[in-house]
Short mmCIF file of C-alpha atoms and ligand atoms in Angstrom, two decimals:
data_model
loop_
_atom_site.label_atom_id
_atom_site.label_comp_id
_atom_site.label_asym_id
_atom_site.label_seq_id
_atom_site.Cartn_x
_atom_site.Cartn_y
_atom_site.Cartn_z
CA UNK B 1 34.57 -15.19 2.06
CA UNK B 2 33.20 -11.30 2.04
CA UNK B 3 36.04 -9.44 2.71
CA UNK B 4 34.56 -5.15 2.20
CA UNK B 5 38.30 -4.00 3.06
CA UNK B 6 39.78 -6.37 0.09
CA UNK B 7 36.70 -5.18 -2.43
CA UNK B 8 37.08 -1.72 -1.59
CA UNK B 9 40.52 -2.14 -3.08
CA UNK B 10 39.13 -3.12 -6.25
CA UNK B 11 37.38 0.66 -6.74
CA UNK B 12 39.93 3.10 -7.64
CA UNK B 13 37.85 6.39 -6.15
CA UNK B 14 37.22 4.55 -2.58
CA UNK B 15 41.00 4.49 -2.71
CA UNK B 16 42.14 7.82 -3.79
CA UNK B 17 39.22 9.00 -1.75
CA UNK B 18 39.11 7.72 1.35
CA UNK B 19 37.15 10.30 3.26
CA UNK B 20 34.26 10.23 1.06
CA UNK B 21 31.01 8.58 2.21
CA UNK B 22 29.22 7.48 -1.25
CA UNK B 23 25.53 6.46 -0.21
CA UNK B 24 24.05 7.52 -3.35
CA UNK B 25 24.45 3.91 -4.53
CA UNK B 26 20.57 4.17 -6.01
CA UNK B 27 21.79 6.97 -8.53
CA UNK B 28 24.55 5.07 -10.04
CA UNK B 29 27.57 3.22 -8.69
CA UNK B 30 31.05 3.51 -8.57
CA UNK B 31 33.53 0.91 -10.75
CA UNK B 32 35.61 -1.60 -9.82
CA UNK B 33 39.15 -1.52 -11.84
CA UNK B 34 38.26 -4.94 -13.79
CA UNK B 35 35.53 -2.31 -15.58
CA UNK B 36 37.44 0.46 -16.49
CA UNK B 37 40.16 -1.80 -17.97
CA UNK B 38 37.36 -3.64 -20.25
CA UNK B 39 36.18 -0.35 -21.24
CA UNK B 40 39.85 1.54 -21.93
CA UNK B 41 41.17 -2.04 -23.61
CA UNK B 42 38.20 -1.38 -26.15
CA UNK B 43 40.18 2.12 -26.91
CA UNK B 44 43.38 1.49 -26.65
CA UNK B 45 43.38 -2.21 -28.40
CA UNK B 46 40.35 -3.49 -30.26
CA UNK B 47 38.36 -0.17 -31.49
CA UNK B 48 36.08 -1.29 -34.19
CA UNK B 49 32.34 -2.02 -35.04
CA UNK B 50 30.72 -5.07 -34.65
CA UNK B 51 28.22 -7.18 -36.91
CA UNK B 52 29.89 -5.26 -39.57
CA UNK B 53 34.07 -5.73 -39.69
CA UNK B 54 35.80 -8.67 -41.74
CA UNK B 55 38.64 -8.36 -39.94
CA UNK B 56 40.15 -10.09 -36.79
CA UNK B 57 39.65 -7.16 -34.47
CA UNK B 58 35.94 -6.76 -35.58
CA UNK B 59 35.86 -10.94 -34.97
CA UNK B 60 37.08 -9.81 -31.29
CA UNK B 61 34.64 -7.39 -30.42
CA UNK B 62 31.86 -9.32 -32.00
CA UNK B 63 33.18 -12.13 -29.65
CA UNK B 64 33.43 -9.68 -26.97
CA UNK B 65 30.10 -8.05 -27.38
CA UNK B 66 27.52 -10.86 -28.18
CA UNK B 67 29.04 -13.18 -25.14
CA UNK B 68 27.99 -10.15 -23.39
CA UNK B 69 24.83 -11.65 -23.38
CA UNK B 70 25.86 -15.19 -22.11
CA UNK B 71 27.35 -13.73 -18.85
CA UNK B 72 24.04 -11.64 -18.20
CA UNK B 73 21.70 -14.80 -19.51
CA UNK B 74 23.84 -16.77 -16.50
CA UNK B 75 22.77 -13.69 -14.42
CA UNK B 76 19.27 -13.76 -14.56
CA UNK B 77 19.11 -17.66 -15.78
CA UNK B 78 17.80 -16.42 -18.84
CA UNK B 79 18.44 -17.95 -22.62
CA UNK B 80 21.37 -14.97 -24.18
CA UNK B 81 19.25 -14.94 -27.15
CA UNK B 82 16.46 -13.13 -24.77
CA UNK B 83 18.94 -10.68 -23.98
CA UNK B 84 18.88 -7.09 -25.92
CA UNK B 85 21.53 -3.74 -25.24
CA UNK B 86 19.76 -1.30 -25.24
CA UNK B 87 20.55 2.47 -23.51
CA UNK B 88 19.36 2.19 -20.01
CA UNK B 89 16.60 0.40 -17.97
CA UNK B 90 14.42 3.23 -19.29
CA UNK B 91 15.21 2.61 -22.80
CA UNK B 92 13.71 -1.24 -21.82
CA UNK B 93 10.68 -0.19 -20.35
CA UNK B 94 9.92 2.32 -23.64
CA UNK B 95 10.23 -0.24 -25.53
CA UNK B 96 8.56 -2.88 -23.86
CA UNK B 97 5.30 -0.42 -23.62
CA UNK B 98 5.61 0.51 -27.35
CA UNK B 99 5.43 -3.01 -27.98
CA UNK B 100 2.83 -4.29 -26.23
CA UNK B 101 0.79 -1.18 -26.55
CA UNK B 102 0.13 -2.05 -30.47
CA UNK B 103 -1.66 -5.06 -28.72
CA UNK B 104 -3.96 -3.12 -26.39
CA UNK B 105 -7.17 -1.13 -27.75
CA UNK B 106 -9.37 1.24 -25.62
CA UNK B 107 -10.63 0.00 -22.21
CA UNK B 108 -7.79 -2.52 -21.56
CA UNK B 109 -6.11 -1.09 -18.13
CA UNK B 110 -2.31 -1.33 -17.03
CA UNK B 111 -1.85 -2.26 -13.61
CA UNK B 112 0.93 -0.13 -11.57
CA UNK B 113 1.74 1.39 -8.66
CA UNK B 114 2.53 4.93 -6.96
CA UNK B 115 5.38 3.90 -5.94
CA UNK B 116 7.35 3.54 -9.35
CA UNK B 117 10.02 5.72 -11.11
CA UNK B 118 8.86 8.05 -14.04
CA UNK B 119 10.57 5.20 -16.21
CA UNK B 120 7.79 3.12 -14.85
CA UNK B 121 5.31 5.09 -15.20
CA UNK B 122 5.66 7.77 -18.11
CA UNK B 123 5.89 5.09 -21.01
CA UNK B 124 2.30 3.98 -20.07
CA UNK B 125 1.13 6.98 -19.17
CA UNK B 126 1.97 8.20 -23.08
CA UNK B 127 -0.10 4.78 -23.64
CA UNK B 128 -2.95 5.14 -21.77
CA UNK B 129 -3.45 8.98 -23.34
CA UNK B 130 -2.71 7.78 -27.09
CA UNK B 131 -5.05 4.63 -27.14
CA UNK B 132 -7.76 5.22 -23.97
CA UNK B 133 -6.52 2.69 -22.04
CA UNK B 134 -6.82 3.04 -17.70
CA UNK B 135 -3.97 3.33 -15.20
CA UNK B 136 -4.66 1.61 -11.95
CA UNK B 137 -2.96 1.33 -9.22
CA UNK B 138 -1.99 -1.64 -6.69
CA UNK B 139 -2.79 -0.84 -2.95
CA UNK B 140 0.44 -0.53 -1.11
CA UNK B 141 1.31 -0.24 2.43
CA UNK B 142 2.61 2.83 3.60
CA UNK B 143 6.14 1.71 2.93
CA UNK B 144 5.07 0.56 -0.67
CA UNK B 145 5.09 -2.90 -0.67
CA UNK B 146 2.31 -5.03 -2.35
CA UNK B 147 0.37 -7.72 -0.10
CA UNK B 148 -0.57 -10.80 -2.55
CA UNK B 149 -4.10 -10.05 -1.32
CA UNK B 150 -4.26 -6.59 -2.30
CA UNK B 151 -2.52 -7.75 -6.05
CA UNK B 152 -5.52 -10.06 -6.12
CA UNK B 153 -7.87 -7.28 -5.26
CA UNK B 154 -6.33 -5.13 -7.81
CA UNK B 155 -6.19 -7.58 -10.88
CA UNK B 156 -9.49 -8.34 -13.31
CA UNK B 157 -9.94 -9.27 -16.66
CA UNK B 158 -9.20 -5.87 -18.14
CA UNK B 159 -6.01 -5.76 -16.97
CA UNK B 160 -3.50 -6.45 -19.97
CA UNK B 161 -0.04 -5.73 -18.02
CA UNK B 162 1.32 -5.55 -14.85
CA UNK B 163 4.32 -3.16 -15.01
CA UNK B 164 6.00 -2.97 -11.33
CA UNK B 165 9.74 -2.61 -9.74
CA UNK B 166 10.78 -5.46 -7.91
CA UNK B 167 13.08 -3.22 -5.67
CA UNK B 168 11.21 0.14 -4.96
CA UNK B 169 13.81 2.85 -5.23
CA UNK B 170 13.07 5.16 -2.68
CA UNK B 171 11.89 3.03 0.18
CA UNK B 172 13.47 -0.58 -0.59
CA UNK B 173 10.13 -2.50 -1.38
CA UNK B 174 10.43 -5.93 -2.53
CA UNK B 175 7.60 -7.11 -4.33
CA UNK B 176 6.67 -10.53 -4.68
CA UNK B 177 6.85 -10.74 -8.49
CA UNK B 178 6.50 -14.56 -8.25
CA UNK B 179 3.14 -14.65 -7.14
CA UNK B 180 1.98 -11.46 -8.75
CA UNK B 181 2.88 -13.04 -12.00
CA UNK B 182 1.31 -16.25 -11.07
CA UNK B 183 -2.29 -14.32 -10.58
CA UNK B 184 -1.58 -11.82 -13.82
CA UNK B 185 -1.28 -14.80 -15.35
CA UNK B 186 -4.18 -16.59 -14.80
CA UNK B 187 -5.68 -13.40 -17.04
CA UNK B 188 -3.53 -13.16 -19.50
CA UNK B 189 -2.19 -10.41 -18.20
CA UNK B 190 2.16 -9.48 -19.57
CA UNK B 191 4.30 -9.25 -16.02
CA UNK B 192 7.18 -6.66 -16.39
CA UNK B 193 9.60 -5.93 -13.98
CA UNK B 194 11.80 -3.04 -13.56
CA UNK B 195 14.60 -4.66 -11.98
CA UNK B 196 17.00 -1.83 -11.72
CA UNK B 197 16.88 -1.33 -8.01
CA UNK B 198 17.42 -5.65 -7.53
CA UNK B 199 19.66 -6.87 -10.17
CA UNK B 200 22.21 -5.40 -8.69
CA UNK B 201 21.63 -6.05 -5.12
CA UNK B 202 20.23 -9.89 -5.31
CA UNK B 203 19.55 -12.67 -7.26
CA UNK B 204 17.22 -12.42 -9.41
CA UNK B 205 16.17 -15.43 -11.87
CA UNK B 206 13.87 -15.18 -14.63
CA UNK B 207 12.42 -18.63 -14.81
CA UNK B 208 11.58 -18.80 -11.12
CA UNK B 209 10.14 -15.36 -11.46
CA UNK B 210 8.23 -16.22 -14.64
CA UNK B 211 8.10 -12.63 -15.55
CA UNK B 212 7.24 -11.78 -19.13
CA UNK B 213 9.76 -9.24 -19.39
CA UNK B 214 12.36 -7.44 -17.23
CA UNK B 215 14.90 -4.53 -17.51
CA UNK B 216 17.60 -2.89 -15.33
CA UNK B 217 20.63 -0.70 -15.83
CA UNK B 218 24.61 -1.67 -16.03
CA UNK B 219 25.61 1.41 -14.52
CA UNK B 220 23.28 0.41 -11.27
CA UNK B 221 25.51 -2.71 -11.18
CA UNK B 222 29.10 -1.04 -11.21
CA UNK B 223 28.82 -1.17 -14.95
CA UNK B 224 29.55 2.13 -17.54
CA UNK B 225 26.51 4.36 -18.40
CA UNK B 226 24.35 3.72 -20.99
CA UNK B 227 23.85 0.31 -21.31
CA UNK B 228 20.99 -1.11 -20.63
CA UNK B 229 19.68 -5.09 -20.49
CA UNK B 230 16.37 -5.85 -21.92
CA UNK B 231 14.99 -9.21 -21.17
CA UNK B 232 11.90 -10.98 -22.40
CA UNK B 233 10.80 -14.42 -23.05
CA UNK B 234 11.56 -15.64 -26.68
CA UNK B 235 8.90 -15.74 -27.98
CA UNK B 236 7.24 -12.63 -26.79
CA UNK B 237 10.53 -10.52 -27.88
CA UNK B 238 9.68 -12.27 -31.29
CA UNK B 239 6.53 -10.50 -31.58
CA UNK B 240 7.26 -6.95 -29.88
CA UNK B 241 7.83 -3.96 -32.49
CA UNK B 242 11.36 -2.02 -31.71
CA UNK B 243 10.84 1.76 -31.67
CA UNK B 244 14.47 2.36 -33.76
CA UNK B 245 14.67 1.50 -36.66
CA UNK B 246 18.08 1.33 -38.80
CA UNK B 247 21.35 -0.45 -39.63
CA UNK B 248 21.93 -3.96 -38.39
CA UNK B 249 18.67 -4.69 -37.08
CA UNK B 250 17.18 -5.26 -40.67
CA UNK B 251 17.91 -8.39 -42.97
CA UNK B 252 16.41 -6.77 -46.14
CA UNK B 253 14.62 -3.98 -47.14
CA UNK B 254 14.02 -2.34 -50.97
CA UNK B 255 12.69 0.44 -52.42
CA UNK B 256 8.77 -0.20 -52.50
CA UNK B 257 9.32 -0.04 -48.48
CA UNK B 258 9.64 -3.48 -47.94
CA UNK B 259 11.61 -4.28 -44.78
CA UNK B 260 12.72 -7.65 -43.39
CA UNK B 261 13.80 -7.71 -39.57
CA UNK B 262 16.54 -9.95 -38.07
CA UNK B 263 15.29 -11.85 -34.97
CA UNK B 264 15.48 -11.18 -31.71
CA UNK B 265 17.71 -9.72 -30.07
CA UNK B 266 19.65 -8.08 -32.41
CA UNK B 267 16.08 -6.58 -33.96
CA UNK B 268 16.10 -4.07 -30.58
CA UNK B 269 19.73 -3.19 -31.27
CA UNK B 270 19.52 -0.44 -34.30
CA UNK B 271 22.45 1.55 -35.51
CA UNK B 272 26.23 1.48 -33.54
CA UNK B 273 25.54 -0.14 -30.25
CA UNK B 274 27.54 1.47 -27.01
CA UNK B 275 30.17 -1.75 -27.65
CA UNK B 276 32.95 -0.55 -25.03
CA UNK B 277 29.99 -0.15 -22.71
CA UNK B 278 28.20 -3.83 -22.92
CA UNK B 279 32.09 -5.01 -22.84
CA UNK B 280 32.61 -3.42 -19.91
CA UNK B 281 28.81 -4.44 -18.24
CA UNK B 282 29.49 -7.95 -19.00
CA UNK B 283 32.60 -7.37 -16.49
CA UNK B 284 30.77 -6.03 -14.33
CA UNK B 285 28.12 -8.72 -14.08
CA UNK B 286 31.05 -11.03 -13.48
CA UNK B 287 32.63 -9.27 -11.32
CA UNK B 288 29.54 -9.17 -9.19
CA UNK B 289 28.88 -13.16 -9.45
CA UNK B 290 31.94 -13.71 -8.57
CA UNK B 291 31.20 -11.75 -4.59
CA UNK B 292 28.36 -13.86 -5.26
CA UNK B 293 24.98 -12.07 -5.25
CA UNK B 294 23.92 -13.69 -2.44
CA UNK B 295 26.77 -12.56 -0.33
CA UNK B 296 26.27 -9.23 -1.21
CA UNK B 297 22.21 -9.08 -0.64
CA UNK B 298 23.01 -10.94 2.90
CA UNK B 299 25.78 -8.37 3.53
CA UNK B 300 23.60 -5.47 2.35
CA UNK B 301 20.83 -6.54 4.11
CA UNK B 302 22.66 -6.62 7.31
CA UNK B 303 24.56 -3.48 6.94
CA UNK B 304 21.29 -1.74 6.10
CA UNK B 305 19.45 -3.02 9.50
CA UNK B 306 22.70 -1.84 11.41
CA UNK B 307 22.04 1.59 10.02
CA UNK B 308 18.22 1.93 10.34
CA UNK B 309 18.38 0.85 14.33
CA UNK B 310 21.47 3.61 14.75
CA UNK B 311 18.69 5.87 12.55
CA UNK B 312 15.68 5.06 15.01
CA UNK B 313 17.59 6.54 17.75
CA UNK B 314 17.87 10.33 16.51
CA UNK B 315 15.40 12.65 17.66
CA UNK B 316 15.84 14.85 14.62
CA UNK B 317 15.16 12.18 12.04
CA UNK B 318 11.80 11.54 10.51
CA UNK B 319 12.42 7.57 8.78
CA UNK B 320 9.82 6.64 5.76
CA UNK B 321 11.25 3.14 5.95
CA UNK B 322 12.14 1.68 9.03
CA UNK B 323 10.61 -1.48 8.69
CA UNK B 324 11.31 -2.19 4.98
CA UNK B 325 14.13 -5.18 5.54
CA UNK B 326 16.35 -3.49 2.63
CA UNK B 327 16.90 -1.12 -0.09
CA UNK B 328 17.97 2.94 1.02
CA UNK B 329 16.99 4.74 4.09
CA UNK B 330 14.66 7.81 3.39
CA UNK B 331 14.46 10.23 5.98
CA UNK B 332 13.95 13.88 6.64
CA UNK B 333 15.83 16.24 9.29
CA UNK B 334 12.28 17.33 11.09
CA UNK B 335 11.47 20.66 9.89
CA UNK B 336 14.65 21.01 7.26
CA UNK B 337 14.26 21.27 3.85
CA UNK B 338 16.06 17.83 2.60
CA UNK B 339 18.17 19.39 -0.32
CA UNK B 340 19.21 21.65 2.79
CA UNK B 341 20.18 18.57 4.80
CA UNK B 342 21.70 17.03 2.29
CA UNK B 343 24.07 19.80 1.65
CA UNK B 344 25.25 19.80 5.30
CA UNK B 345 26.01 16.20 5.01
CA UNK B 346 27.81 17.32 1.75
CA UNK B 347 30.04 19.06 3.64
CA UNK B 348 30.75 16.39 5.62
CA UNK B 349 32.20 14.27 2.55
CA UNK B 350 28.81 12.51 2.35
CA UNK B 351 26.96 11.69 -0.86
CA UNK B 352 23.40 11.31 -0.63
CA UNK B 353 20.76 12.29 -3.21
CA UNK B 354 17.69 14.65 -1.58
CA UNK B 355 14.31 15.54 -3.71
CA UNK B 356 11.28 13.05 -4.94
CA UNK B 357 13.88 10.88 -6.57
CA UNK B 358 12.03 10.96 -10.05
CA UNK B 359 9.49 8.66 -7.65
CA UNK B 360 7.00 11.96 -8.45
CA UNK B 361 3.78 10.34 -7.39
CA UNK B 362 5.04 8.45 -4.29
CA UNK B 363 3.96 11.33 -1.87
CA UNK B 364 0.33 10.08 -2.55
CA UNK B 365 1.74 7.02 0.19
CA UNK B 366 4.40 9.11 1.81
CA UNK B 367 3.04 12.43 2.07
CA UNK B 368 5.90 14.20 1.26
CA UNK B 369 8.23 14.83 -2.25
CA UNK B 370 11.42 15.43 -0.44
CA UNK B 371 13.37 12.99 0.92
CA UNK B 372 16.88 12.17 1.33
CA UNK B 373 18.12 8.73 0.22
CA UNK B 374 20.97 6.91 1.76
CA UNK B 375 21.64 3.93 -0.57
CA UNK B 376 23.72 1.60 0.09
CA UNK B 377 26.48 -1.11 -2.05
CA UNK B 378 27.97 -3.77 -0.82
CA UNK B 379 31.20 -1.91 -0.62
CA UNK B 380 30.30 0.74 2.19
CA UNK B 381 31.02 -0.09 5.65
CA UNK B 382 30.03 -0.01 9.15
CA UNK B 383 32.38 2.67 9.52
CA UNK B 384 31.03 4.51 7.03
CA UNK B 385 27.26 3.92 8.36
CA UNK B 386 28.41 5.43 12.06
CA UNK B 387 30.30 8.55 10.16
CA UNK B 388 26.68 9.04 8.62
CA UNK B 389 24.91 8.64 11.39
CA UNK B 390 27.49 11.26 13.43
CA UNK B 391 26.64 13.58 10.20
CA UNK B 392 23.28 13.22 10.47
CA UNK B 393 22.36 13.59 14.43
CA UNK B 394 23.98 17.45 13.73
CA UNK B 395 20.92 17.90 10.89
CA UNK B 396 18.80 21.31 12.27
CA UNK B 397 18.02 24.28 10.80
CA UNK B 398 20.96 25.92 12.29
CA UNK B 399 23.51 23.76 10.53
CA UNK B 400 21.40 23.50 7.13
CA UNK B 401 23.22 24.49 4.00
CA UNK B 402 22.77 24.52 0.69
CA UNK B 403 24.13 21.99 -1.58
CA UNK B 404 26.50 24.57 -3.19
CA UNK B 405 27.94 25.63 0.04
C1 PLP C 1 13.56 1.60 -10.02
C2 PLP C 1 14.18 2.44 -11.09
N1 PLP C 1 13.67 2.40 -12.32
C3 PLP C 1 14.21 3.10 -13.33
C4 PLP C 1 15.32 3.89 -13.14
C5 PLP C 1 15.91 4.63 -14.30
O1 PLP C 1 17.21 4.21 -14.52
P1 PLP C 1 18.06 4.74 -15.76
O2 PLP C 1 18.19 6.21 -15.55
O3 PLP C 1 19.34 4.03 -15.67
O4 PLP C 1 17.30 4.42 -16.99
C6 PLP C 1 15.88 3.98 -11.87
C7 PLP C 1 17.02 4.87 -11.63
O5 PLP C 1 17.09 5.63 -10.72
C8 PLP C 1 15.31 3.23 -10.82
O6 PLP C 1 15.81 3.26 -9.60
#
């Protein structure tokens, strides 16, 4: 049973905040107890290494660290040996384009779409100007999401990958990944998915997706910073390069330069990983299948159409995504300068996050780079939504202040 009063309990700043209104759940999230106590045991009772102790508490973290990667391989019904820690979902995407990009010569074209964040975007833009290869862009509606048709328009036999969030993070877009892999496919196309905006939100399963590979951040998920999951098929992680280079990741090397790797996954793991950080995403990935990730899309999903229709009805509120079916509300206060706006609703103990939302090219479909993004978790509330909504009916140019009022 979804009980929001009972989880809010679990997140220590909803309690010893109670007036604040976080909606600036796309940024980052907040952390449920079971987290920080993963993360502080690390300090305060198992500190060491791992892949490197011969002692019982470097046996415990090594325990504690490469299960890690069962609980997120039950996440995403993946194998755990296709799971790699690596920084962020940005980190994953680097590396996935520095991999395949030793594959692609001049010509071959990477297939995106204007509606992705820089971490989409700038590791195959670096590509495409190092080895002559073409961006292209999907057609999207004017809410950013991809028609099959128009994926089938867009794809030919020069395309090499398809690189695309599943969750758009400004206006909520879900893409249908299944079928756009099914089509790049059939050219032998790679299918990557930046999962960061639907990971956390829904359930997402690898197989079903057939994606080739797929990334998203723990902190996204009510998980620590900097730690991020990079997934890809075996046998395609077998053959991608990792940019670092350095301690654990090799078998062997000697002095005429000769290097041996280790296999996948630990290959994409060089030098001292962020251990207290995977410890404490792995309890955060259980703590989330154990709401069920169903519950929380379906709760999310509701709680999100509650808040658009309350939205709809403000004269002074320009909506970007009112008939997207999830994901954050972008808006504008007609004629108010969004970090403005956000700053009064600032002062109202609201978080929100205003600007292009590192989504720098998305004003080609929106016509505009400022926004302000109301992003929801599955721990805000009606109550919270109707605060918001109070908040944001006073928006004007009279009441604008800045964020540092
Ligand atoms: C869709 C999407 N991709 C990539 C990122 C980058 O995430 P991180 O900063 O955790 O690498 C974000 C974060 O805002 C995002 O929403």
């Amino acid at each position: 049973m979804f009980d929001v009063e009972k989880i809010r309990q679990d997140f220590p700043m909803l309690v010893k905040q109670p007036e604040l209104i976080y909606f600036d759940n796309g940024a980052t999230t907040l952390k449920p107890q079971c987290v920080i106590d993963a993360v502080t045991s690390f300090y305060t009772e198992h500190t060491s290494n791992v892949h490197r102790g011969d002692y019982a508490i470097a046996a415990t973290n090594d325990r504690l660290y490469d299960g890690t990667r069962k609980i997120f391989a039950k996440l995403i019904n993946s194998d755990p040996l296709e799971i790699a820690f690596v920084h962020n979902v940005t980190a994953a995407l680097n590396q996935i384009a520095y991999g395949i990009g030793e594959e692609l010569r001049e010509g071959d074209v990477i297939l995106l779409t204007k509606a992705e964040h820089a971490s989409n975007l700038l590791p195959w833009f670096r590509l495409a100007r190092e080895k002559n290869l073409k961006i292209e862009y999907i057609e999207t509606d004017s809410q950013a999401n991809i028609s099959v048709e128009s994926f089938r328009k867009a794809m030919h036999e020069k395309v090499k990958a398809v690189s695309i969030a599943q969750v758009t993070n400004v206006l909520g877009s879900i893409q249908p990944v299944k079928e756009i892999a099914a089509i790049a496919h059939q050219y032998g196309a790679y299918v990557i998915v930046d999962a960061a905006q639907s990971v956390p939100h829904m359930k997402v399963d690898v197989k079903e997706l057939d994606c080739d590979f797929l990334g998203f951040s723990a902190h996204k998920m009510c998980g620590p910073d900097g730690v991020g999951i990079l997934y890809g098929k075996k046998e395609l992680l077998e053959k991608l390069s990792p940019i670092f280079m350095g301690g654990d990741m090799n078998a062997r090397f000697s002095s005429d330069t000769n290097m041996i790797l280790k296999n996948a996954p630990i290959r994409f793991e060089a030098g001292t990983p962020n251990i207290e950080g995977v410890i404490g995403a792995g309890a955060a990935a259980e703590y989330l299948m154990s709401i069920g990730l169903d519950n929380i899309h379906e709760y999310e999903r509701k709680l999100r159409a509650y808040f658009i229709e309350k939205m709809k009805k403000l004269d002074n509120i320009e909506l970007y995504n009112p008939d997207n079916i999830y994901g954050p509300v972008a808006f504008n206060g007609k004629g108010v300068f969004a970090q403005d706006a956000a700053g009064w609703l600032a002062s109202k103990d609201i978080a929100v996050r205003s600007g292009n939302h590192c989504a720098k090219i998305l004003h080609e479909i929106i016509g505009t780079d400022q926004t302000i993004r109301a992003s929801l978790y599955f721990y805000n509330t009606k109550e919270e939504v109707d605060r918001f909504v109070e908040a944001a009916a006073d928006i004007s140019l009279e009441n604008a202040v800045g964020i540092f009022f």
